């Protein structure tokens, strides 16, 4: 079972390394990790996609919470959060087949950010599942390069109370 | 003043009495500041591992934070084992290391080593100080983190140029650690549920670990046990949390614990874990451990709850408070007429009578158990701190030393660090000079840190080393004999080299040789009367193995009892 966890942490040297080391040491699996600043100066947010097959989500959360730089740990439950990811995709497409692929991308609200003699580069933002779908559709054209940011997420206004995992004490 | 002075003024402000360390290039400004004067006593170790274990022994004997100090690179890496040990056993420890100049960091400079990186998985937190003005706040935070919540090690790495830079010193009154909020309250509903379940249990057991000592909850534990009439077992780390001569004390669980303790734990209906963590030497095969028991788990660290064994009733919070409130709540049930588990207590007493600890007479050989038992007899009731190495002798020390008070039995449980005993004893002596400190050591362990006998002599921290000399890495030998068809692979130490008596004398101490039971008691008596550093080389039966024992994979019920030794094959 996969979960998305949002971790607010002090922007201190080594803070990210501490989380990564702890995951490695305890054998927790990370599917994706995205890190960046927040509205609060000196506070970063890490969105983690974790696989809780061999360890309980509760255990993973508690271990993160024990790290001294960590301010808050929240699970972003799918129905109570918005999740987005950015994809950059370079596809080999000769001029005849380009139009077709460009219109597919448009259907996903993607856009062309670079054109070469025999490649097109698309930028796409969406839910990770949408990006997966576009990736599959683009595959037959020949994917040359692909990068994804990993998902970031935020609780919806309607979420009663973002399931605060760190509510223990 | 400069950063180095600021380090010392900060340690003084924290009330540090003694630190253990070795100087070197990157920490020289701080040692120079020591030469200018400080109230903190510095004990010069002969190896930084020794310094670290001394700081641990100091912390465990006193309940205060231990302080180790060393230079960058090799000085820092030598501190890694004590840091890992303190991490596993939740010992409050602050290690201060010098680092190469800020401008050289990352260039593979002489004696540069990324010690914050190396120790990241084994510290609660660490700081690489980047601005001299941060020193007071960092040291304040370091002591706070090491000693609050679940205790443990922290590291402060200070580049040489930062030690030399100037600052205006003020020591902060508060710490600025918004992310460090260890639990301070105990949930009353959880106490209520736990108390009800405990009071109504027919076969309860209190399974007490080292967290009870760290949490200063031993008096509260005693009250809980007495008002509830609840049998107590303590882990190796919990040894001393409950008086071992108390009628409700029922031994130690786990691989070389007592059979009655293991049967009690594994057949109980309510298992109350107090500052203990279900580690594998205690549980054996986890899925087969205490089947059917309702688990109530009290711990300061929320992450320990349900980490290995699901807790039916979790109680998170400071143990002093939690156990106190639990004792009151259980007491109310008893006062209301809910009877204590007398029949169950009688049953465990019967098991104890049925499967007592025992060992053979040994013919001409001195038995290792006899060594420890005699030491116990001669020191019963005295203010004695026992430390140990790791191996068979450690298990015999657990079985035959009866510890009456917390902080009087100091051993490496979680990491199982050979060489812990001698430096830990020296640190304990520094903490409590009025106590007699005895290290029960193995011949293998002894040589891992024996150089610290120098420190004991020169710094006037006399300890007695009772060397259980079986000529083998005994615990490994035992495993080879039992689980590897007796193939002895590189476990023989030889009985004659080194000459421990001469070695003790070379270090400036007293050496004694004990080769028979008759020589044992007089030697121990003399050692206890000397107030000097003494090594008693006790030549014990090399074939003796440690029992009882749960064979790997077996259930505690099938604990193997004492067997007379067979002759060693090599
Ligand atoms: C630093 C370290 N290295 C290796 C081990 C593995 N080990 C555990 S017990 C033991 C033998 C200890 O020998 P000794 O000190 O003579 O004690 P005995 O078992 O003979 O009482 C060894 C090698 C360890 N625990 N620690
Ligand atoms: Mg030995």
XYZ file of C-alpha atoms and ligand atoms in Angstrom:
766
model
C 0.000 0.000 0.000
C 1.428 3.370 -1.026
C 0.973 6.595 0.866
C 1.884 10.212 0.380
C 3.410 11.920 3.390
C 4.085 15.605 3.672
C 6.927 16.540 6.003
C 7.595 20.087 7.145
C 11.128 20.540 8.304
C 13.560 23.234 9.290
C 15.754 24.220 6.396
C 18.992 23.269 8.179
C 22.149 21.704 6.741
C 21.761 17.967 6.460
C 18.041 17.927 7.177
C 17.205 16.105 3.952
C 20.167 13.753 4.374
C 18.874 12.783 7.810
C 15.553 11.714 6.376
C 17.166 9.837 3.498
C 19.651 8.108 5.839
C 16.903 7.126 8.224
C 14.851 5.592 5.391
C 17.857 3.685 4.113
C 18.839 2.462 7.555
C 15.398 1.255 8.530
C 14.732 -0.306 5.138
C 11.741 1.924 4.380
C 11.037 2.283 0.665
C 10.705 5.677 -0.985
C 8.994 5.787 -4.382
C 9.485 9.481 -4.886
C 10.677 12.487 -2.964
C 10.181 16.137 -3.799
C 11.588 18.947 -1.733
C 11.207 22.706 -1.870
C 10.495 25.862 0.091
C 7.173 26.732 1.726
C 5.336 29.927 2.646
C 7.379 30.052 5.860
C 10.962 31.290 5.602
C 13.385 28.659 6.872
C 10.857 25.859 6.506
C 10.967 23.309 3.680
C 8.421 20.741 2.662
C 9.242 17.236 1.551
C 6.544 15.236 -0.149
C 7.345 11.561 0.148
C 5.664 8.687 -1.609
C 6.301 5.652 0.559
C 5.606 1.990 0.256
C 4.187 0.710 3.522
C 4.132 -2.925 2.535
C 6.772 -4.134 4.973
C 6.548 -1.410 7.584
C 3.453 0.215 8.947
C 2.762 3.770 7.894
C 2.563 4.591 11.588
C 6.085 3.319 12.207
C 7.479 5.220 9.222
C 5.795 8.404 10.369
C 6.967 8.063 13.968
C 10.548 7.523 12.917
C 10.447 10.629 10.708
C 8.900 12.576 13.523
C 11.745 11.690 15.876
C 14.219 13.611 13.726
C 15.036 16.842 15.493
C 14.569 19.097 12.439
C 11.140 17.730 11.582
C 8.273 20.050 12.496
C 5.243 18.166 11.267
C 4.329 14.958 9.515
C 1.001 14.687 7.690
C -0.470 11.948 5.598
C -2.110 13.267 2.446
C -5.011 10.866 2.002
C -6.022 10.678 -1.692
C -9.560 11.956 -1.199
C -8.439 14.833 0.977
C -5.494 16.191 -0.989
C -4.476 17.602 -4.330
C -1.404 15.966 -5.820
C 0.543 17.145 -8.831
C 3.682 16.239 -10.657
C 5.664 17.701 -13.534
C 6.970 15.667 -16.449
C 9.473 16.596 -19.148
C 9.505 14.168 -22.033
C 11.680 14.109 -25.150
C 10.174 11.999 -27.910
C 11.600 11.055 -31.256
C 8.990 12.092 -33.785
C 9.516 12.830 -37.420
C 7.641 15.873 -38.720
C 4.723 13.795 -40.187
C 3.775 12.214 -36.889
C 4.313 15.266 -34.735
C 0.882 16.773 -35.131
C -0.762 13.641 -33.825
C 1.425 13.567 -30.702
C 1.057 17.297 -30.092
C -2.713 16.991 -30.084
C -2.503 14.048 -27.665
C -0.388 16.235 -25.377
C -2.902 19.054 -25.679
C -5.614 16.719 -24.507
C -3.515 16.386 -21.335
C -2.992 20.156 -21.179
C 0.661 19.622 -22.031
C 2.745 21.890 -24.194
C 5.751 21.772 -26.428
C 8.775 23.404 -24.801
C 11.476 22.471 -27.315
C 11.664 21.299 -30.907
C 14.569 19.660 -32.703
C 15.021 18.165 -36.167
C 13.792 14.788 -34.974
C 12.653 15.272 -31.374
C 9.897 17.111 -29.529
C 10.046 17.937 -25.823
C 6.787 18.174 -23.893
C 6.053 19.648 -20.514
C 3.111 18.187 -18.672
C 1.657 18.838 -15.251
C -1.016 16.693 -13.731
C -1.765 13.978 -11.312
C 0.858 11.264 -11.339
C -1.729 8.957 -12.914
C -2.294 11.384 -15.811
C 1.417 11.556 -16.399
C 1.569 7.756 -16.418
C -1.184 7.698 -19.040
C 0.545 10.214 -21.287
C 3.809 8.384 -20.938
C 2.144 5.202 -22.214
C 0.610 7.005 -25.168
C 3.939 8.579 -26.078
C 5.890 5.359 -25.760
C 5.212 4.039 -29.300
C 6.748 7.226 -30.723
C 10.045 6.405 -29.020
C 10.860 8.035 -25.715
C 14.381 9.472 -25.814
C 14.490 10.982 -22.341
C 12.066 11.373 -19.512
C 12.272 13.141 -16.148
C 9.620 13.563 -13.471
C 9.773 15.700 -10.358
C 8.014 13.311 -8.034
C 4.693 14.347 -6.644
C 3.974 17.299 -4.404
C 0.729 17.570 -2.514
C -1.373 19.855 -0.401
C -4.455 19.197 1.713
C -7.800 20.322 0.271
C -9.735 23.113 1.947
C -12.524 20.610 2.453
C -10.291 18.169 4.292
C -11.760 18.156 7.764
C -8.413 18.054 9.369
C -5.534 16.814 7.292
C -4.952 13.490 8.984
C -2.287 14.674 11.323
C -0.241 11.609 11.890
C 1.974 13.390 14.307
C -0.895 13.835 16.697
C 0.654 11.358 19.078
C 1.204 13.644 22.030
C 36.674 35.277 24.234
C 37.106 32.781 21.414
C 35.008 29.823 20.365
C 37.133 27.407 22.353
C 36.546 29.370 25.564
C 32.880 29.474 24.657
C 32.800 25.674 24.464
C 34.207 25.431 27.989
C 31.989 28.186 29.403
C 29.013 26.357 27.878
C 30.034 23.036 29.423
C 30.431 24.795 32.765
C 26.998 26.374 32.368
C 25.590 22.873 31.792
C 27.104 21.783 35.088
C 29.536 19.350 33.483
C 31.980 18.031 36.080
C 34.193 15.868 33.948
C 34.939 15.180 30.309
C 36.952 12.394 28.764
C 39.129 12.875 25.719
C 42.351 13.101 23.779
C 43.700 16.247 22.080
C 44.909 16.638 18.498
C 45.294 19.204 15.742
C 41.740 20.244 15.068
C 40.713 20.470 18.736
C 43.902 22.180 19.959
C 42.341 25.602 20.494
C 39.870 24.009 22.930
C 42.649 22.182 24.776
C 44.512 25.470 24.903
C 41.440 27.021 26.484
C 41.479 24.201 29.057
C 45.041 25.212 29.891
C 43.755 28.735 30.538
C 41.415 27.249 33.101
C 38.085 25.556 33.522
C 36.157 23.941 36.338
C 35.536 20.884 34.176
C 37.883 18.056 35.031
C 39.497 16.502 31.973
C 40.419 12.823 32.066
C 42.995 11.932 29.453
C 42.089 8.583 27.935
C 44.541 6.463 25.941
C 42.175 5.833 23.043
C 39.099 7.816 22.045
C 36.991 4.662 22.214
C 38.036 4.494 25.854
C 37.111 8.148 26.311
C 33.673 7.552 24.825
C 32.943 4.487 26.953
C 34.182 6.357 30.039
C 31.700 9.091 29.262
C 29.033 6.418 28.910
C 29.989 4.782 32.202
C 29.899 8.195 33.824
C 26.441 8.864 32.405
C 25.041 5.495 33.400
C 26.440 5.666 36.935
C 25.345 9.257 37.561
C 22.255 9.843 35.430
C 23.928 12.921 33.984
C 25.075 13.526 30.435
C 28.501 12.070 29.623
C 30.950 14.174 27.627
C 33.611 12.844 25.255
C 35.989 15.078 23.331
C 38.447 14.389 20.535
C 40.116 15.687 17.450
C 39.004 15.398 13.830
C 39.564 12.415 11.539
C 40.881 9.410 13.490
C 39.955 10.959 16.837
C 36.408 11.285 15.661
C 36.198 7.846 14.036
C 37.505 6.274 17.248
C 34.458 7.748 18.957
C 32.071 6.018 16.575
C 31.782 2.785 18.576
C 30.829 4.544 21.834
C 28.354 6.691 19.912
C 26.763 3.594 18.360
C 26.730 1.915 21.764
C 25.071 4.941 23.372
C 22.527 4.980 20.573
C 21.560 1.351 21.110
C 21.421 1.628 24.896
C 19.930 5.137 25.042
C 22.824 6.590 27.032
C 22.916 10.408 27.180
C 26.210 11.376 25.569
C 27.587 14.584 24.060
C 30.626 14.123 21.840
C 32.586 17.197 20.827
C 34.984 16.814 17.933
C 37.371 19.229 16.309
C 37.046 19.586 12.556
C 39.444 20.959 9.945
C 39.135 24.661 9.158
C 35.895 25.619 7.454
C 37.780 26.652 4.339
C 39.295 23.178 4.038
C 36.104 21.171 4.531
C 35.423 19.075 1.475
C 39.004 19.113 0.214
C 40.221 15.869 1.827
C 42.438 17.946 4.069
C 44.775 16.354 6.603
C 42.663 14.531 9.217
C 39.451 15.611 7.594
C 36.580 13.221 7.939
C 32.852 13.760 7.561
C 32.018 12.679 11.090
C 28.532 14.183 11.053
C 27.894 12.116 7.925
C 29.424 8.937 9.351
C 27.449 9.153 12.575
C 24.155 10.301 11.090
C 22.374 6.954 11.534
C 23.551 6.569 15.148
C 22.945 9.969 16.734
C 19.785 11.673 17.864
C 21.124 14.792 16.241
C 24.397 16.434 15.265
C 25.700 19.879 14.504
C 28.556 21.088 12.336
C 29.086 24.546 13.781
C 29.438 27.123 11.021
C 29.470 30.344 12.979
C 31.246 30.979 16.251
C 28.204 32.836 17.580
C 26.241 29.593 17.396
C 28.445 27.718 19.885
C 26.508 28.495 23.093
C 23.123 27.726 21.533
C 24.391 24.549 19.890
C 25.898 23.205 23.111
C 22.756 24.090 25.018
C 20.695 22.262 22.406
C 23.093 19.304 22.393
C 22.680 18.691 26.126
C 18.941 19.194 25.858
C 18.501 16.697 23.027
C 20.832 14.110 24.613
C 18.961 14.102 27.905
C 15.298 14.692 27.071
C 12.791 12.266 25.613
C 14.543 8.992 24.985
C 18.163 9.616 25.976
C 20.948 9.117 23.463
C 24.084 10.439 21.811
C 24.598 13.729 19.986
C 27.651 15.073 18.195
C 28.977 18.629 17.954
C 31.646 19.081 15.292
C 33.546 22.378 15.541
C 35.988 23.492 12.841
C 39.288 24.768 14.119
C 38.835 28.324 12.795
C 35.471 28.526 14.547
C 37.163 27.616 17.837
C 39.613 30.450 17.197
C 37.095 33.111 16.158
C 35.947 35.728 18.671
C 32.448 36.165 20.069
C 30.557 37.899 22.858
C 29.484 35.062 25.088
C 26.048 34.773 26.580
C 24.579 31.427 27.435
C 20.971 31.124 26.298
C 18.312 30.260 28.862
C 16.106 28.353 26.470
C 16.631 26.115 23.493
C 15.309 26.932 20.066
C 14.316 23.506 18.775
C 10.815 23.755 17.362
C 10.958 20.196 16.017
C 12.062 18.535 19.263
C 9.036 18.030 21.466
C 9.370 14.816 23.420
C 6.172 13.711 25.135
C 5.635 15.299 28.529
C 2.129 14.183 29.322
C 0.535 10.837 29.854
C -2.908 10.119 28.493
C -5.276 9.494 31.453
C -7.552 7.210 29.436
C -4.658 4.973 28.527
C -3.622 4.800 32.181
C -7.195 3.925 33.126
C -7.419 1.146 30.541
C -3.991 -0.187 31.391
C -4.691 -0.193 35.134
C -7.950 -2.023 34.713
C -6.411 -4.670 32.502
C -3.441 -5.131 34.857
C -5.548 -5.259 38.007
C -7.818 -7.915 36.555
C -5.045 -10.008 35.042
C -4.643 -13.506 36.373
C -1.083 -13.901 35.149
C 0.544 -10.480 34.744
C 4.258 -9.823 34.300
C 6.096 -6.508 34.399
C 8.803 -6.656 31.727
C 11.138 -3.858 32.729
C 13.898 -2.386 30.575
C 16.625 0.229 30.778
C 14.165 3.008 29.981
C 12.897 2.687 33.533
C 16.327 3.635 34.852
C 16.819 6.409 32.286
C 13.352 7.695 33.104
C 14.102 7.687 36.832
C 10.998 5.602 37.444
C 12.441 2.888 39.700
C 10.742 3.982 42.933
C 7.453 4.243 41.072
C 8.029 0.794 39.610
C 8.519 -0.651 43.059
C 5.297 0.934 44.247
C 3.441 -0.407 41.228
C 4.753 -3.929 41.777
C 4.005 -3.868 45.490
C 0.518 -2.373 45.375
C -0.439 -4.627 42.501
C 1.434 -7.721 43.722
C 2.932 -7.919 40.246
C 5.914 -10.105 39.391
C 8.854 -8.269 37.820
C 11.442 -9.405 35.309
C 14.173 -7.006 34.216
C 16.187 -7.106 31.022
C 19.962 -6.865 30.966
C 19.614 -3.108 30.510
C 16.960 -2.925 33.199
C 19.047 -4.804 35.761
C 18.926 -2.805 38.975
C 15.667 -1.025 38.168
C 14.040 -3.316 40.741
C 15.830 -4.737 43.785
C 16.944 -8.226 42.881
C 16.407 -9.525 46.394
C 12.784 -8.380 46.406
C 10.222 -11.193 46.720
C 8.505 -10.011 43.551
C 11.709 -10.110 41.524
C 11.805 -13.001 39.095
C 14.989 -12.782 37.111
C 15.901 -11.855 33.598
C 14.275 -12.835 30.345
C 15.934 -13.958 27.160
C 18.551 -16.231 25.741
C 20.596 -16.695 28.936
C 17.994 -15.461 31.354
C 16.334 -17.693 33.864
C 13.922 -20.404 32.873
C 11.289 -19.228 35.317
C 11.401 -15.674 33.949
C 11.051 -16.930 30.411
C 8.204 -19.280 31.219
C 6.439 -16.541 33.144
C 6.750 -14.069 30.289
C 5.716 -16.528 27.659
C 2.677 -17.842 29.484
C 1.435 -14.606 31.013
C -1.940 -13.119 30.113
C -0.914 -9.478 30.469
C 2.601 -8.376 29.603
C 3.446 -4.880 30.786
C 6.520 -3.612 28.945
C 8.026 -0.663 30.809
C 10.887 1.061 28.998
C 11.759 -2.153 27.193
C 11.684 -2.771 23.474
C 11.099 -6.422 22.563
C 14.576 -6.870 21.124
C 15.525 -10.247 19.734
C 17.742 -11.582 22.553
C 14.682 -11.240 24.773
C 11.932 -12.434 22.457
C 13.684 -15.010 20.301
C 11.332 -15.777 17.450
C 9.003 -12.825 17.680
C 5.906 -14.535 16.351
C 6.213 -17.203 19.036
C 6.837 -14.723 21.852
C 4.271 -14.479 24.650
C 1.469 -15.743 22.451
C -1.935 -14.668 23.599
C -0.693 -12.036 26.025
C -2.336 -8.647 26.065
C 0.515 -6.195 25.647
C 0.597 -2.922 27.545
C 3.585 -0.893 26.470
C 4.845 2.148 28.371
C 7.574 4.161 26.684
C 8.822 7.700 26.246
C 9.524 6.974 22.577
C 6.293 6.664 20.550
C 8.212 4.885 17.789
C 8.954 1.936 20.080
C 5.257 1.242 20.521
C 4.159 -1.459 18.090
C 7.536 -1.393 16.330
C 8.048 -5.112 16.864
C 5.083 -6.318 18.873
C 1.688 -4.705 18.557
C 0.655 -3.019 21.766
C -2.952 -3.510 22.833
C -2.733 -0.570 25.195
C 0.001 1.958 24.401
C 1.046 4.430 27.070
C 3.353 7.106 25.723
C 5.016 9.526 28.075
C 7.692 10.079 30.708
C 7.912 6.836 32.659
C 8.233 8.460 36.050
C 4.840 10.007 35.573
C 3.282 7.093 33.706
C 4.340 4.438 36.217
C 3.377 6.662 39.135
C -0.122 7.173 37.770
C -0.429 3.529 36.865
C 0.518 2.528 40.412
C -2.176 4.790 41.844
C -4.780 3.478 39.437
C -3.894 -0.172 40.026
C -3.891 0.514 43.772
C -7.470 1.753 43.540
C -8.577 -1.506 41.955
C -6.848 -3.476 44.685
C -8.386 -1.251 47.360
C -11.758 -1.876 45.757
C -11.238 -5.581 46.303
C -9.812 -6.826 43.012
C -7.427 -9.504 44.285
C -3.768 -9.702 43.336
C -2.449 -12.646 41.317
C -1.208 -14.617 44.324
C -1.615 -18.019 42.710
C 0.409 -16.880 39.711
C 3.179 -15.520 41.919
C 3.261 -18.863 43.768
C 3.453 -20.636 40.418
C 6.514 -18.621 39.334
C 8.102 -19.273 42.727
C 7.564 -22.981 42.126
C 9.170 -22.705 38.712
C 12.107 -20.958 40.313
C 12.471 -23.797 42.796
C 12.107 -26.337 40.025
C 14.690 -24.830 37.645
C 17.238 -23.000 39.776
C 20.451 -21.584 38.367
C 23.143 -24.116 38.990
C 26.610 -25.140 37.952
C 28.937 -28.081 38.529
C 31.601 -28.337 41.157
C 34.288 -28.514 38.490
C 36.782 -30.794 40.180
C 40.104 -28.975 40.193
C 38.934 -26.188 37.920
C 37.709 -22.898 39.245
C 34.228 -22.287 37.884
C 33.502 -18.879 36.349
C 30.119 -18.787 38.060
C 31.887 -19.277 41.385
C 34.015 -16.210 40.687
C 30.992 -14.002 40.186
C 29.019 -15.576 43.014
C 31.874 -15.031 45.452
C 32.202 -11.417 44.382
C 28.475 -11.035 45.015
C 28.770 -12.560 48.491
C 31.668 -10.316 49.434
C 30.024 -7.120 48.247
C 26.354 -7.677 49.084
C 24.841 -4.541 50.536
C 27.837 -2.370 49.672
C 27.892 0.584 47.318
C 29.280 -1.349 44.383
C 29.024 -0.656 40.688
C 29.593 -3.605 38.382
C 30.495 -3.163 34.728
C 31.088 -5.964 32.251
C 32.504 -6.857 28.890
C 30.506 -8.889 26.410
C 30.383 -12.657 26.324
C 29.787 -15.555 28.672
C 31.189 -13.646 31.645
C 28.626 -10.909 31.006
C 25.804 -13.438 31.207
C 27.227 -14.948 34.395
C 27.484 -11.440 35.812
C 23.820 -10.925 34.982
C 22.901 -14.195 36.660
C 25.023 -14.096 39.803
C 25.349 -10.422 40.702
C 22.275 -9.287 42.594
C 21.832 -5.611 41.890
C 19.859 -3.755 44.504
C 19.838 -0.271 43.085
C 19.582 1.399 39.704
C 22.824 2.555 38.050
C 24.867 -0.134 39.787
C 25.059 -2.534 36.841
C 26.512 -1.089 33.655
C 26.901 -3.159 30.524
C 26.716 -2.923 26.756
C 23.389 -4.503 25.868
C 22.239 -3.399 22.454
C 25.515 -3.148 20.591
C 27.311 -5.797 22.631
C 30.614 -3.950 22.523
C 33.605 -5.971 23.676
C 35.949 -3.629 25.538
C 33.167 -1.621 27.129
C 33.813 -2.812 30.669
C 37.136 -1.261 31.684
C 36.556 2.291 30.402
C 32.931 2.246 31.567
C 34.195 1.315 35.028
C 36.632 4.238 35.011
C 33.862 6.614 33.975
C 31.597 5.226 36.698
C 34.350 5.768 39.263
C 34.696 9.381 38.119
C 30.957 9.804 38.651
C 30.835 8.126 42.055
C 34.284 8.084 43.660
C 32.896 6.759 46.931
C 31.615 3.581 45.276
C 33.675 0.465 44.667
C 33.760 -0.198 40.947
C 34.349 -3.697 39.652
C 34.630 -4.677 36.018
C 33.820 -8.316 35.375
C 35.696 -8.807 32.130
C 36.511 -11.555 29.664
C 40.020 -12.247 28.468
C 38.959 -11.347 24.930
C 37.301 -8.090 25.936
C 40.120 -7.095 28.258
C 42.641 -6.481 25.509
C 40.284 -4.357 23.463
C 40.586 -1.468 25.933
C 43.170 -2.598 28.520
C 45.284 0.482 27.809
C 42.800 2.486 29.856
C 44.179 0.884 33.027
C 46.818 3.570 32.608
C 44.107 6.192 32.834
C 42.670 4.535 35.945
C 46.057 4.661 37.656
C 47.220 8.097 36.526
C 43.912 9.871 37.012
C 43.362 8.130 40.328
C 40.164 6.379 39.325
C 40.892 2.952 40.822
C 38.880 0.006 39.551
C 39.012 -3.721 40.148
C 39.047 -5.921 37.077
C 37.884 -9.445 37.787
C 39.142 -11.225 34.711
C 37.138 -14.333 33.935
C 39.994 -15.899 32.014
C 38.893 -18.990 30.139
C 41.512 -18.661 27.412
C 38.803 -18.388 24.781
C 36.443 -16.070 23.047
C 34.097 -18.125 25.120
C 30.728 -17.071 23.816
C 31.805 -17.688 20.236
C 33.295 -21.021 21.252
C 29.988 -21.984 22.812
C 28.148 -21.189 19.578
C 30.666 -23.101 17.505
C 30.273 -26.094 19.780
C 26.504 -25.962 19.744
C 25.579 -24.761 16.291
C 28.624 -25.401 14.103
C 29.245 -29.044 15.020
C 32.035 -28.135 17.397
C 34.317 -26.761 14.700
C 36.484 -24.345 16.654
C 37.527 -21.568 14.356
C 39.914 -18.912 15.660
C 38.590 -18.680 19.167
C 41.597 -19.791 21.244
C 43.290 -16.943 23.083
C 45.789 -19.043 25.020
C 46.038 -18.814 28.765
C 49.628 -17.670 29.122
C 50.050 -14.646 26.889
C 49.843 -11.956 27.991
C 50.849 -12.375 31.582
C 47.996 -10.388 33.070
C 49.663 -9.995 36.444
C 52.734 -8.423 34.901
C 50.583 -6.398 32.562
C 48.603 -4.985 35.475
C 51.861 -4.091 37.174
C 53.223 -2.539 33.997
C 50.193 -0.271 33.953
C 50.947 0.761 37.520
C 48.263 -1.392 39.099
C 48.234 -4.540 41.185
C 48.130 -7.964 39.550
C 46.857 -11.128 41.226
C 46.621 -14.666 39.962
C 43.817 -16.967 41.088
C 44.044 -20.553 39.936
C 41.839 -22.349 42.415
C 38.723 -21.852 44.459
C 40.848 -21.617 47.581
C 42.732 -18.587 46.271
C 39.638 -16.767 45.099
C 38.125 -15.290 48.223
C 41.379 -14.018 49.778
C 42.315 -12.343 46.497
C 38.936 -10.670 46.130
C 39.006 -9.531 49.731
C 42.415 -8.035 49.314
C 41.493 -6.301 46.073
C 38.392 -4.815 47.673
C 40.461 -3.445 50.537
C 43.281 -1.865 48.521
C 41.616 1.130 46.894
C 43.947 0.647 43.960
C 43.564 -0.498 40.408
C 43.758 -4.272 40.513
C 43.532 -6.997 37.913
C 42.651 -10.418 39.265
C 43.443 -13.017 36.641
C 41.005 -15.805 37.477
C 41.909 -18.929 35.519
C 38.562 -20.604 35.045
C 37.353 -23.824 33.458
C 37.751 -23.279 29.707
C 35.083 -25.852 28.926
C 32.349 -24.192 30.953
C 29.382 -23.036 28.928
C 26.696 -20.585 29.734
C 23.313 -21.974 30.764
C 20.403 -21.954 30.806
C 20.013 -21.157 27.156
C 17.273 -20.885 24.585
C 18.617 -22.637 21.490
C 18.083 -20.510 18.386
C 14.598 -20.792 17.025
C 13.297 -22.633 20.095
C 10.598 -21.454 22.463
C 11.545 -20.195 25.897
C 9.724 -23.122 27.468
C 12.341 -25.385 25.917
C 15.204 -23.593 27.569
C 18.164 -25.935 27.896
C 19.367 -26.300 31.441
C 22.848 -26.604 32.859
C 25.016 -29.304 31.345
C 28.318 -30.456 32.717
C 31.088 -29.407 30.390
C 32.639 -31.836 27.975
C 36.376 -31.700 27.513
C 37.531 -29.062 25.063
C 38.575 -30.573 21.748
C 41.398 -28.184 21.030
C 33.958 -5.547 19.314
C 33.378 -6.905 19.234
N 33.942 -7.838 18.422
C 33.426 -9.090 18.359
C 32.322 -9.425 19.087
C 31.749 -10.840 19.017
N 31.885 -11.515 20.306
C 30.871 -11.578 21.201
S 31.281 -12.332 22.620
C 32.836 -12.627 22.053
C 33.839 -13.359 22.911
C 34.234 -12.576 24.092
O 35.336 -13.221 24.657
P 35.750 -12.973 26.143
O 35.934 -11.533 26.398
O 36.915 -13.831 26.447
O 34.463 -13.406 26.953
P 33.917 -14.885 27.291
O 32.782 -15.138 26.354
O 35.047 -15.845 27.096
O 33.456 -14.781 28.691
C 33.013 -12.142 20.769
C 34.249 -12.254 19.963
C 31.754 -8.411 19.895
N 30.645 -8.628 20.620
N 32.303 -7.179 19.966
Mg 37.101 -15.578 27.436
